[in-house]
Amino acid sequence: MDPPKKEPRAAVHHEEGAINQQLVHSMDQQDRESSKWQAIKNNPWAFAWCLYGVWTIILVSFENQAAGIVVGIPQFRKDFGTFFDGDYILDTQWQAAFSGAPGASQFFGALIAGQIADFLGRRNTLVVALLISFAGITLEFVSTTNPMFFGGKFLNGFATGTLQAVAGSYIGEIVPLALRGLTTCLIALSYTLGPFIVSLIVNFQGNTGDRWSYRAVFAAQYGFAVVSSMFVFFMPESPWWLASKDRDDAALRSLHRLGYTATSGEDQKRLASIKLTLEEVKRETEGVTYIECFRNSNLRRTIVSIAPMVIQQFTGIVFAASYSTYYAQLAGYSTDMSFKLQVIQQVLSMLGNVMSWYLIDKAGRRDLTLYGTMILTVILWVMGGLAVGGSVGELKGAVAMILLYCFFYNVTIGATAYTVLTETATSRLRVKTFAIGVAVNSLFGVFWSFVLPYLFNPDKANLGGRLGFVFGGLCFPCIAFIWWYQPETRLRSYEELDEMFMKKVPARHFKTYRTEIQDRDEAAKTLDISAAEKF
């Protein structure tokens, strides 16, 4: 009896692998050449579920803004604060705690989310986070004491930390290449839509003189949580997660629900691309743990991924987002006018973000982040200088600088940070890297939440707008980091980025570097065209 012939079988597998690689490279080249509108028409369901992820993140931005803006509501300060110098103010320790509690729990929520999402999957993790959010919102809404309100903010922080880490990484996993810049800008837009809705509620309800002046803000959060909960059970699981668990049939079903049909062969191409990328990353490092995020080329990728989010904190966004209404009142604006200025601030933020949709692919991630941070530096120093003057006109000028700051922030680093975080992370570690980014961002947010009340409040250091000097000074090392270490990732496939990081290509050369993947993609496309012409 003849022994089984293994060599031909190995040859078949090798040939199938070569064919899969050719399909992947051809598909990558097509994706790279596709316009945004073509990508939306070709992948409507994938884009729709990206929008669902963006909606879920609005709940996070709403909660974050609500934590800061309620300080500007007189009735909230009266119910939870003390009388000082003719007005009610919130005790500095409690103000720091209300701002810092969500940041602290977001830190742990984001880190835990990485492990849970890799174990349970993206969808089930979102379900758990939404349940916790409902409990936190309820506690905030019914609170009548400082400890009770603190508990609600702290509990909801776990949910928001998990939501932004998992929803953000989910978007990065399902979005087509041509839409990656746009959809990650939409994540940044969600961080302006939430505050805009909060500002509208406060503008119409914040001066009623009863508890509904601030409870209305927390009640509105139920709406976002309910809509997210209605759709979460219909959400396709991430095909990247399913493929990483060797559940190829489930990954194909998920791809079908995302619009990649079997009749066109797109489902098999996408799955082949996912598995090829996962396999190439797996060759460098084994084991999917947080420690792996800091090994070999992954260390550089982790630092580069999270750096723009950290830079956000050091360029003063916490002050602009949380203290602008209160500062406007201290600068001489009436309570009603300060609420209207908050609405204007959020409109400018949204307009800035919409501008970034075009600029992020036209100018690129690196240049938009670099020059944007430079512009913010100038604005902060001007704001500080006006605050030093101290006249009514100069103080109102400092308030105007905050509005200008919010516009340019959202045109630039406010948008690019999430794009860089989503794009730069290693495919197998995306949810963990995203979680680390959110966690570190939250950690620095906690720091500023505790420090700023002591620097800003009238009964403490009373720096007010002079904080522009503090944040303006911190911008300089941030600019230096971006110049030396932030690479350009525009229109690069995940496989290309893997290659460049593994080859340790310098950050400033990313934009012009010619990858082996590009050569193979173009060769595969040429073969496809030649075959089509012969046929």
Short mmCIF file of C-alpha atoms in Angstrom, two decimals, residues 72-362:
data_model
loop_
_atom_site.label_atom_id
_atom_site.label_comp_id
_atom_site.label_asym_id
_atom_site.label_seq_id
_atom_site.Cartn_x
_atom_site.Cartn_y
_atom_site.Cartn_z
CA GLY A 72 -21.95 76.92 35.97
CA ILE A 73 -25.63 76.35 36.97
CA PRO A 74 -26.49 78.56 39.98
CA GLN A 75 -29.05 76.11 41.39
CA PHE A 76 -26.53 73.28 41.36
CA ARG A 77 -24.01 75.39 43.26
CA LYS A 78 -26.76 76.33 45.73
CA ASP A 79 -27.89 72.71 46.30
CA PHE A 80 -24.41 71.19 46.48
CA GLY A 81 -22.20 74.14 47.46
CA THR A 82 -21.68 76.79 50.15
CA PHE A 83 -22.17 80.56 50.36
CA PHE A 84 -19.02 82.62 49.73
CA ASP A 85 -18.56 86.35 49.11
CA GLY A 86 -22.17 87.00 48.09
CA ASP A 87 -22.69 83.91 45.93
CA TYR A 88 -22.85 80.15 46.15
CA ILE A 89 -19.73 78.25 45.13
CA LEU A 90 -18.98 74.56 45.01
CA ASP A 91 -16.46 73.44 47.60
CA THR A 92 -13.10 72.98 45.89
CA GLN A 93 -12.64 69.43 47.20
CA TRP A 94 -16.06 68.33 45.93
CA GLN A 95 -15.58 70.13 42.63
CA ALA A 96 -12.33 68.25 42.13
CA ALA A 97 -13.99 65.00 43.17
CA PHE A 98 -16.94 65.43 40.79
CA SER A 99 -14.55 66.07 37.89
CA GLY A 100 -11.92 63.55 38.93
CA ALA A 101 -14.19 60.63 39.85
CA PRO A 102 -15.34 59.88 36.28
CA GLY A 103 -11.78 60.20 35.01
CA ALA A 104 -10.47 57.77 37.61
CA SER A 105 -13.15 55.17 36.94
CA GLN A 106 -12.79 55.72 33.17
CA PHE A 107 -9.13 54.79 33.57
CA PHE A 108 -9.98 51.43 35.11
CA GLY A 109 -13.03 50.92 32.90
CA ALA A 110 -10.94 51.38 29.76
CA LEU A 111 -8.19 49.01 30.92
CA ILE A 112 -10.66 46.33 31.97
CA ALA A 113 -12.53 46.81 28.68
CA GLY A 114 -9.53 45.58 26.69
CA GLN A 115 -9.47 42.25 28.49
CA ILE A 116 -13.25 41.82 28.56
CA ALA A 117 -13.69 42.75 24.88
CA ASP A 118 -11.07 40.19 23.85
CA PHE A 119 -12.83 37.54 25.96
CA LEU A 120 -16.54 38.29 25.45
CA GLY A 121 -16.35 40.13 22.14
CA ARG A 122 -17.09 43.76 21.28
CA ARG A 123 -20.89 43.51 21.30
CA ASN A 124 -21.31 41.75 24.65
CA THR A 125 -18.89 44.16 26.29
CA LEU A 126 -20.97 47.11 25.07
CA VAL A 127 -24.10 45.48 26.55
CA VAL A 128 -22.46 45.29 29.98
CA ALA A 129 -21.24 48.89 29.75
CA LEU A 130 -24.70 50.19 28.82
CA LEU A 131 -26.26 48.41 31.82
CA ILE A 132 -23.74 50.06 34.14
CA SER A 133 -24.41 53.41 32.47
CA PHE A 134 -28.15 53.17 33.18
CA ALA A 135 -27.37 52.60 36.87
CA GLY A 136 -24.93 55.55 36.98
CA ILE A 137 -27.33 57.94 35.23
CA THR A 138 -30.11 57.00 37.65
CA LEU A 139 -27.91 57.69 40.64
CA GLU A 140 -26.88 61.09 39.26
CA PHE A 141 -30.47 62.02 38.53
CA VAL A 142 -31.88 61.27 42.00
CA SER A 143 -28.90 62.66 43.95
CA THR A 144 -29.54 65.21 46.69
CA THR A 145 -26.18 65.02 48.49
CA ASN A 146 -22.57 65.39 47.40
CA PRO A 147 -21.56 61.79 48.26
CA MET A 148 -24.53 60.40 46.33
CA PHE A 149 -23.77 62.51 43.26
CA PHE A 150 -20.11 61.51 43.51
CA GLY A 151 -21.15 57.85 43.52
CA GLY A 152 -23.19 58.29 40.35
CA LYS A 153 -20.36 60.03 38.51
CA PHE A 154 -17.86 57.40 39.67
CA LEU A 155 -20.08 54.49 38.56
CA ASN A 156 -20.84 56.04 35.19
CA GLY A 157 -17.14 56.55 34.61
CA PHE A 158 -16.63 52.77 34.37
CA ALA A 159 -19.28 52.63 31.66
CA THR A 160 -17.97 55.57 29.63
CA GLY A 161 -14.38 54.31 29.81
CA THR A 162 -15.51 50.96 28.43
CA LEU A 163 -17.82 52.46 25.80
CA GLN A 164 -15.25 54.75 24.24
CA ALA A 165 -12.51 52.09 24.22
CA VAL A 166 -14.65 49.33 22.69
CA ALA A 167 -16.78 51.43 20.32
CA GLY A 168 -13.71 53.27 19.03
CA SER A 169 -11.75 50.11 18.35
CA TYR A 170 -14.83 48.48 16.76
CA ILE A 171 -15.07 51.36 14.29
CA GLY A 172 -11.39 50.93 13.45
CA GLU A 173 -11.93 47.24 12.75
CA ILE A 174 -14.92 47.46 10.41
CA VAL A 175 -14.32 50.73 8.54
CA PRO A 176 -13.16 50.59 4.88
CA LEU A 177 -9.73 52.11 4.24
CA ALA A 178 -11.04 55.10 2.26
CA LEU A 179 -13.40 56.02 5.11
CA ARG A 180 -10.95 55.58 7.96
CA GLY A 181 -10.06 59.26 8.22
CA LEU A 182 -13.69 60.36 7.96
CA THR A 183 -15.12 57.93 10.50
CA THR A 184 -12.44 58.57 13.06
CA CYS A 185 -13.11 62.30 12.61
CA LEU A 186 -16.74 61.46 13.32
CA ILE A 187 -15.59 60.03 16.65
CA ALA A 188 -14.19 63.47 17.40
CA LEU A 189 -17.48 64.99 16.17
CA SER A 190 -19.33 62.87 18.73
CA TYR A 191 -17.22 64.58 21.40
CA THR A 192 -18.66 67.91 20.23
CA LEU A 193 -22.26 66.79 19.62
CA GLY A 194 -22.70 65.62 23.22
CA PRO A 195 -21.52 68.92 24.71
CA PHE A 196 -23.61 70.85 22.15
CA ILE A 197 -26.78 69.09 23.28
CA VAL A 198 -25.81 69.65 26.92
CA SER A 199 -25.30 73.37 26.23
CA LEU A 200 -28.71 73.63 24.56
CA ILE A 201 -30.41 71.99 27.54
CA VAL A 202 -28.60 74.25 29.99
CA ASN A 203 -29.37 77.33 27.88
CA PHE A 204 -33.11 76.66 28.01
CA GLN A 205 -33.34 74.99 31.43
CA GLY A 206 -30.28 76.05 33.44
CA ASN A 207 -31.74 79.19 35.05
CA THR A 208 -35.18 77.96 36.14
CA GLY A 209 -34.29 78.18 39.82
CA ASP A 210 -35.21 74.60 40.72
CA ARG A 211 -33.55 71.19 40.63
CA TRP A 212 -34.71 70.55 37.08
CA SER A 213 -32.24 73.23 35.98
CA TYR A 214 -29.54 70.56 36.27
CA ARG A 215 -31.53 67.32 36.51
CA ALA A 216 -32.74 67.87 32.96
CA VAL A 217 -29.14 67.33 31.80
CA PHE A 218 -28.91 63.94 33.46
CA ALA A 219 -32.41 62.88 32.36
CA ALA A 220 -31.45 63.52 28.72
CA GLN A 221 -28.67 60.92 29.00
CA TYR A 222 -31.33 58.22 29.14
CA GLY A 223 -32.23 59.01 25.54
CA PHE A 224 -28.74 58.27 24.22
CA ALA A 225 -28.44 55.13 26.32
CA VAL A 226 -31.85 53.83 25.19
CA VAL A 227 -31.08 54.30 21.47
CA SER A 228 -27.71 52.57 21.88
CA SER A 229 -29.38 49.71 23.75
CA MET A 230 -32.06 49.27 21.07
CA PHE A 231 -29.50 48.55 18.36
CA VAL A 232 -26.68 46.82 20.24
CA PHE A 233 -28.25 43.35 19.94
CA PHE A 234 -28.41 43.73 16.13
CA MET A 235 -24.79 44.85 15.90
CA PRO A 236 -22.52 42.52 13.85
CA GLU A 237 -19.65 41.22 15.93
CA SER A 238 -16.21 42.38 14.82
CA PRO A 239 -14.90 39.99 12.14
CA TRP A 240 -11.38 40.78 13.37
CA TRP A 241 -12.23 39.43 16.83
CA LEU A 242 -13.96 36.36 15.40
CA ALA A 243 -11.02 35.62 13.09
CA SER A 244 -8.59 36.01 16.00
CA LYS A 245 -10.59 33.26 17.76
CA ASP A 246 -10.40 31.03 14.63
CA ARG A 247 -14.16 31.34 14.14
CA ASP A 248 -13.95 31.84 10.38
CA ASP A 249 -17.56 30.85 9.63
CA ALA A 250 -18.85 33.37 12.17
CA ALA A 251 -16.47 35.99 10.77
CA LEU A 252 -17.90 35.40 7.28
CA ARG A 253 -21.46 35.78 8.60
CA SER A 254 -20.44 39.04 10.27
CA LEU A 255 -18.87 40.25 7.01
CA HIS A 256 -22.11 39.41 5.19
CA ARG A 257 -24.04 41.58 7.66
CA LEU A 258 -21.52 44.36 7.07
CA GLY A 259 -22.35 44.22 3.35
CA TYR A 260 -19.55 42.05 1.94
CA THR A 261 -21.47 39.48 -0.11
CA ALA A 262 -20.54 35.93 -1.02
CA THR A 263 -21.70 36.39 -4.63
CA SER A 264 -19.10 39.09 -5.25
CA GLY A 265 -16.40 37.21 -3.36
CA GLU A 266 -15.79 40.28 -1.17
CA ASP A 267 -16.41 38.28 2.02
CA GLN A 268 -13.59 35.83 1.29
CA LYS A 269 -11.24 38.65 0.25
CA ARG A 270 -11.89 40.57 3.47
CA LEU A 271 -11.48 37.49 5.62
CA ALA A 272 -8.23 36.62 3.82
CA SER A 273 -6.98 40.18 4.42
CA ILE A 274 -7.87 40.01 8.12
CA LYS A 275 -6.21 36.63 8.61
CA LEU A 276 -3.11 37.65 6.65
CA THR A 277 -2.66 40.80 8.74
CA LEU A 278 -3.23 38.92 12.01
CA GLU A 279 -0.77 36.21 10.99
CA GLU A 280 1.97 38.67 10.03
CA VAL A 281 1.66 40.49 13.35
CA LYS A 282 1.57 37.19 15.22
CA ARG A 283 4.95 36.21 13.77
CA GLU A 284 6.62 39.09 15.62
CA THR A 285 5.07 38.54 19.04
CA GLU A 286 2.98 35.88 20.71
CA GLY A 287 0.25 36.17 23.31
CA VAL A 288 -2.38 38.92 23.39
CA THR A 289 -1.77 40.67 26.72
CA TYR A 290 -1.24 44.27 27.73
CA ILE A 291 2.46 43.47 28.15
CA GLU A 292 2.66 42.77 24.42
CA CYS A 293 1.68 46.39 23.76
CA PHE A 294 5.11 47.35 25.12
CA ARG A 295 7.23 44.73 23.34
CA ASN A 296 9.36 45.18 20.20
CA SER A 297 7.81 47.50 17.58
CA ASN A 298 4.55 47.48 19.54
CA LEU A 299 6.11 49.78 22.17
CA ARG A 300 6.69 52.50 19.61
CA ARG A 301 3.22 51.99 18.17
CA THR A 302 1.61 52.23 21.60
CA ILE A 303 3.43 55.48 22.40
CA VAL A 304 2.66 57.01 19.00
CA SER A 305 -1.00 55.89 19.24
CA ILE A 306 -1.75 57.42 22.62
CA ALA A 307 0.51 60.51 22.39
CA PRO A 308 -2.03 62.81 20.64
CA MET A 309 -4.67 62.02 23.28
CA VAL A 310 -2.19 62.88 26.03
CA ILE A 311 -1.27 66.07 24.16
CA GLN A 312 -4.96 67.00 24.18
CA GLN A 313 -4.82 67.12 27.96
CA PHE A 314 -1.67 69.25 28.04
CA THR A 315 -2.96 71.81 25.54
CA GLY A 316 -5.79 72.85 27.90
CA ILE A 317 -8.94 71.17 26.63
CA VAL A 318 -10.08 70.35 30.17
CA PHE A 319 -10.12 74.04 31.03
CA ALA A 320 -11.85 75.07 27.79
CA ALA A 321 -14.48 72.33 28.03
CA SER A 322 -15.29 72.43 31.74
CA TYR A 323 -14.64 75.99 32.91
CA SER A 324 -15.60 78.27 30.02
CA THR A 325 -19.17 78.91 31.29
CA TYR A 326 -18.04 79.61 34.84
CA TYR A 327 -15.15 81.79 33.62
CA ALA A 328 -17.53 83.79 31.40
CA GLN A 329 -19.62 84.56 34.48
CA LEU A 330 -16.53 85.63 36.43
CA ALA A 331 -15.46 87.78 33.46
CA GLY A 332 -18.66 89.83 33.73
CA TYR A 333 -21.17 88.02 31.52
CA SER A 334 -24.65 87.33 32.91
CA THR A 335 -25.67 83.75 33.65
CA ASP A 336 -27.98 83.66 30.62
CA MET A 337 -25.28 85.09 28.36
CA SER A 338 -22.71 82.61 29.65
CA PHE A 339 -25.07 79.77 28.67
CA LYS A 340 -25.49 81.27 25.19
CA LEU A 341 -21.72 81.54 24.83
CA GLN A 342 -21.51 77.84 25.70
CA VAL A 343 -23.87 77.08 22.81
CA ILE A 344 -21.74 79.22 20.47
CA GLN A 345 -18.63 77.40 21.71
CA GLN A 346 -20.11 74.02 20.84
CA VAL A 347 -21.30 75.20 17.42
CA LEU A 348 -17.78 76.42 16.65
CA SER A 349 -16.43 73.06 17.85
CA MET A 350 -18.73 71.18 15.50
CA LEU A 351 -17.89 73.45 12.56
CA GLY A 352 -14.21 72.88 13.27
CA ASN A 353 -14.73 69.14 13.28
CA VAL A 354 -16.62 69.22 9.97
CA MET A 355 -13.68 71.11 8.43
CA SER A 356 -11.37 68.36 9.66
CA TRP A 357 -13.24 65.79 7.53
CA TYR A 358 -11.60 67.30 4.46
CA LEU A 359 -8.31 68.43 5.97
CA ILE A 360 -7.42 65.15 7.69
CA ASP A 361 -6.99 63.42 4.33
CA LYS A 362 -5.82 66.49 2.42
#
